[in-house]
Amino acid sequence: VQRRLDGFAETRNYDGIMSLCTYATSGNPKFRQEGQYGVEARDATWAKLYDILSEVEEGNRPVPSGYAEIESELPPLVWPL
């Protein structure tokens, strides 16, 4: 999941998702918009993973056998800009 987020950020030449997110407060409007989207995408992704974890812990779903089993449940990563 981390590689997915980092790879997405790299499509706009950021070092990774952490680097992208630091631009959320940039004085440059383009970088600020991209950085804010990075924060939103990161948060939505990890929130979904914690939802999946809760479902597993509550016995409402089996432990996923791997990333491929949950990938389709993650929020899409598409630049809105």
C-alpha positions as protocol buffer text, in pm:
chain_id: "A"
residue {
  index: 1
  type: VAL
  ca { x: 0 y: 0 z: 0 }
}
residue {
  index: 2
  type: GLN
  ca { x: 284 y: 236 z: 80 }
}
residue {
  index: 3
  type: ARG
  ca { x: 445 y: 162 z: -258 }
}
residue {
  index: 4
  type: ARG
  ca { x: 110 y: 236 z: -424 }
}
residue {
  index: 5
  type: LEU
  ca { x: 92 y: 578 z: -258 }
}
residue {
  index: 6
  type: ASP
  ca { x: 458 y: 654 z: -326 }
}
residue {
  index: 7
  type: GLY
  ca { x: 426 y: 547 z: -689 }
}
residue {
  index: 8
  type: PHE
  ca { x: 127 y: 773 z: -734 }
}
residue {
  index: 9
  type: ALA
  ca { x: 317 y: 1073 z: -595 }
}
residue {
  index: 10
  type: GLU
  ca { x: 609 y: 994 z: -823 }
}
residue {
  index: 11
  type: THR
  ca { x: 384 y: 1039 z: -1128 }
}
residue {
  index: 12
  type: ARG
  ca { x: 412 y: 1413 z: -1059 }
}
residue {
  index: 13
  type: ASN
  ca { x: 784 y: 1397 z: -974 }
}
residue {
  index: 14
  type: TYR
  ca { x: 753 y: 1398 z: -595 }
}
residue {
  index: 15
  type: ASP
  ca { x: 991 y: 1170 z: -405 }
}
residue {
  index: 16
  type: GLY
  ca { x: 695 y: 987 z: -249 }
}
residue {
  index: 17
  type: ILE
  ca { x: 367 y: 1044 z: -68 }
}
residue {
  index: 18
  type: MET
  ca { x: 533 y: 1203 z: 235 }
}
residue {
  index: 19
  type: SER
  ca { x: 711 y: 1455 z: 14 }
}
residue {
  index: 20
  type: LEU
  ca { x: 388 y: 1525 z: -175 }
}
residue {
  index: 21
  type: CYS
  ca { x: 195 y: 1586 z: 147 }
}
residue {
  index: 22
  type: THR
  ca { x: 445 y: 1846 z: 267 }
}
residue {
  index: 23
  type: TYR
  ca { x: 330 y: 2069 z: -18 }
}
residue {
  index: 24
  type: ALA
  ca { x: -24 y: 2101 z: 125 }
}
residue {
  index: 25
  type: THR
  ca { x: 76 y: 2436 z: 276 }
}
residue {
  index: 26
  type: SER
  ca { x: 290 y: 2556 z: -15 }
}
residue {
  index: 27
  type: GLY
  ca { x: 267 y: 2916 z: -130 }
}
residue {
  index: 28
  type: ASN
  ca { x: 251 y: 2788 z: -488 }
}
residue {
  index: 29
  type: PRO
  ca { x: -116 y: 2717 z: -572 }
}
residue {
  index: 30
  type: LYS
  ca { x: -41 y: 2418 z: -799 }
}
residue {
  index: 31
  type: PHE
  ca { x: 184 y: 2251 z: -543 }
}
residue {
  index: 32
  type: ARG
  ca { x: -61 y: 2331 z: -262 }
}
residue {
  index: 33
  type: GLN
  ca { x: -350 y: 2166 z: -453 }
}
residue {
  index: 34
  type: GLU
  ca { x: -142 y: 1860 z: -533 }
}
residue {
  index: 35
  type: GLY
  ca { x: -18 y: 1837 z: -175 }
}
residue {
  index: 36
  type: GLN
  ca { x: -370 y: 1864 z: -36 }
}
residue {
  index: 37
  type: TYR
  ca { x: -488 y: 1591 z: -269 }
}
residue {
  index: 38
  type: GLY
  ca { x: -197 y: 1377 z: -150 }
}
residue {
  index: 39
  type: VAL
  ca { x: -307 y: 1424 z: 211 }
}
residue {
  index: 40
  type: GLU
  ca { x: -667 y: 1335 z: 124 }
}
residue {
  index: 41
  type: ALA
  ca { x: -565 y: 1029 z: -81 }
}
residue {
  index: 42
  type: ARG
  ca { x: -327 y: 907 z: 191 }
}
residue {
  index: 43
  type: ASP
  ca { x: -589 y: 953 z: 462 }
}
residue {
  index: 44
  type: ALA
  ca { x: -863 y: 781 z: 264 }
}
residue {
  index: 45
  type: THR
  ca { x: -634 y: 490 z: 182 }
}
residue {
  index: 46
  type: TRP
  ca { x: -520 y: 426 z: 537 }
}
residue {
  index: 47
  type: ALA
  ca { x: -872 y: 479 z: 675 }
}
residue {
  index: 48
  type: LYS
  ca { x: -997 y: 206 z: 442 }
}
residue {
  index: 49
  type: LEU
  ca { x: -719 y: -25 z: 555 }
}
residue {
  index: 50
  type: TYR
  ca { x: -813 y: 32 z: 918 }
}
residue {
  index: 51
  type: ASP
  ca { x: -1177 y: -43 z: 829 }
}
residue {
  index: 52
  type: ILE
  ca { x: -1064 y: -373 z: 677 }
}
residue {
  index: 53
  type: LEU
  ca { x: -854 y: -447 z: 986 }
}
residue {
  index: 54
  type: SER
  ca { x: -1154 y: -381 z: 1211 }
}
residue {
  index: 55
  type: GLU
  ca { x: -1370 y: -615 z: 1004 }
}
residue {
  index: 56
  type: VAL
  ca { x: -1106 y: -887 z: 1040 }
}
residue {
  index: 57
  type: GLU
  ca { x: -1065 y: -830 z: 1414 }
}
residue {
  index: 58
  type: GLU
  ca { x: -1443 y: -840 z: 1464 }
}
residue {
  index: 59
  type: GLY
  ca { x: -1464 y: -1167 z: 1272 }
}
residue {
  index: 60
  type: ASN
  ca { x: -1672 y: -1015 z: 993 }
}
residue {
  index: 61
  type: ARG
  ca { x: -1425 y: -1107 z: 721 }
}
residue {
  index: 62
  type: PRO
  ca { x: -1132 y: -1343 z: 685 }
}
residue {
  index: 63
  type: VAL
  ca { x: -774 y: -1222 z: 696 }
}
residue {
  index: 64
  type: PRO
  ca { x: -684 y: -1119 z: 340 }
}
residue {
  index: 65
  type: SER
  ca { x: -438 y: -1356 z: 177 }
}
residue {
  index: 66
  type: GLY
  ca { x: -246 y: -1066 z: 25 }
}
residue {
  index: 67
  type: TYR
  ca { x: -255 y: -720 z: -122 }
}
residue {
  index: 68
  type: ALA
  ca { x: -429 y: -831 z: -440 }
}
residue {
  index: 69
  type: GLU
  ca { x: -732 y: -932 z: -235 }
}
residue {
  index: 70
  type: ILE
  ca { x: -790 y: -579 z: -101 }
}
residue {
  index: 71
  type: GLU
  ca { x: -650 y: -362 z: -377 }
}
residue {
  index: 72
  type: SER
  ca { x: -987 y: -312 z: -546 }
}
residue {
  index: 73
  type: GLU
  ca { x: -1135 y: -183 z: -218 }
}
residue {
  index: 74
  type: LEU
  ca { x: -886 y: 102 z: -190 }
}
residue {
  index: 75
  type: PRO
  ca { x: -980 y: 450 z: -306 }
}
residue {
  index: 76
  type: PRO
  ca { x: -874 y: 526 z: -663 }
}
residue {
  index: 77
  type: LEU
  ca { x: -566 y: 739 z: -705 }
}
residue {
  index: 78
  type: VAL
  ca { x: -643 y: 981 z: -988 }
}
residue {
  index: 79
  type: TRP
  ca { x: -516 y: 1336 z: -1006 }
}
residue {
  index: 80
  type: PRO
  ca { x: -820 y: 1567 z: -1002 }
}
residue {
  index: 81
  type: LEU
  ca { x: -618 y: 1861 z: -1129 }
}
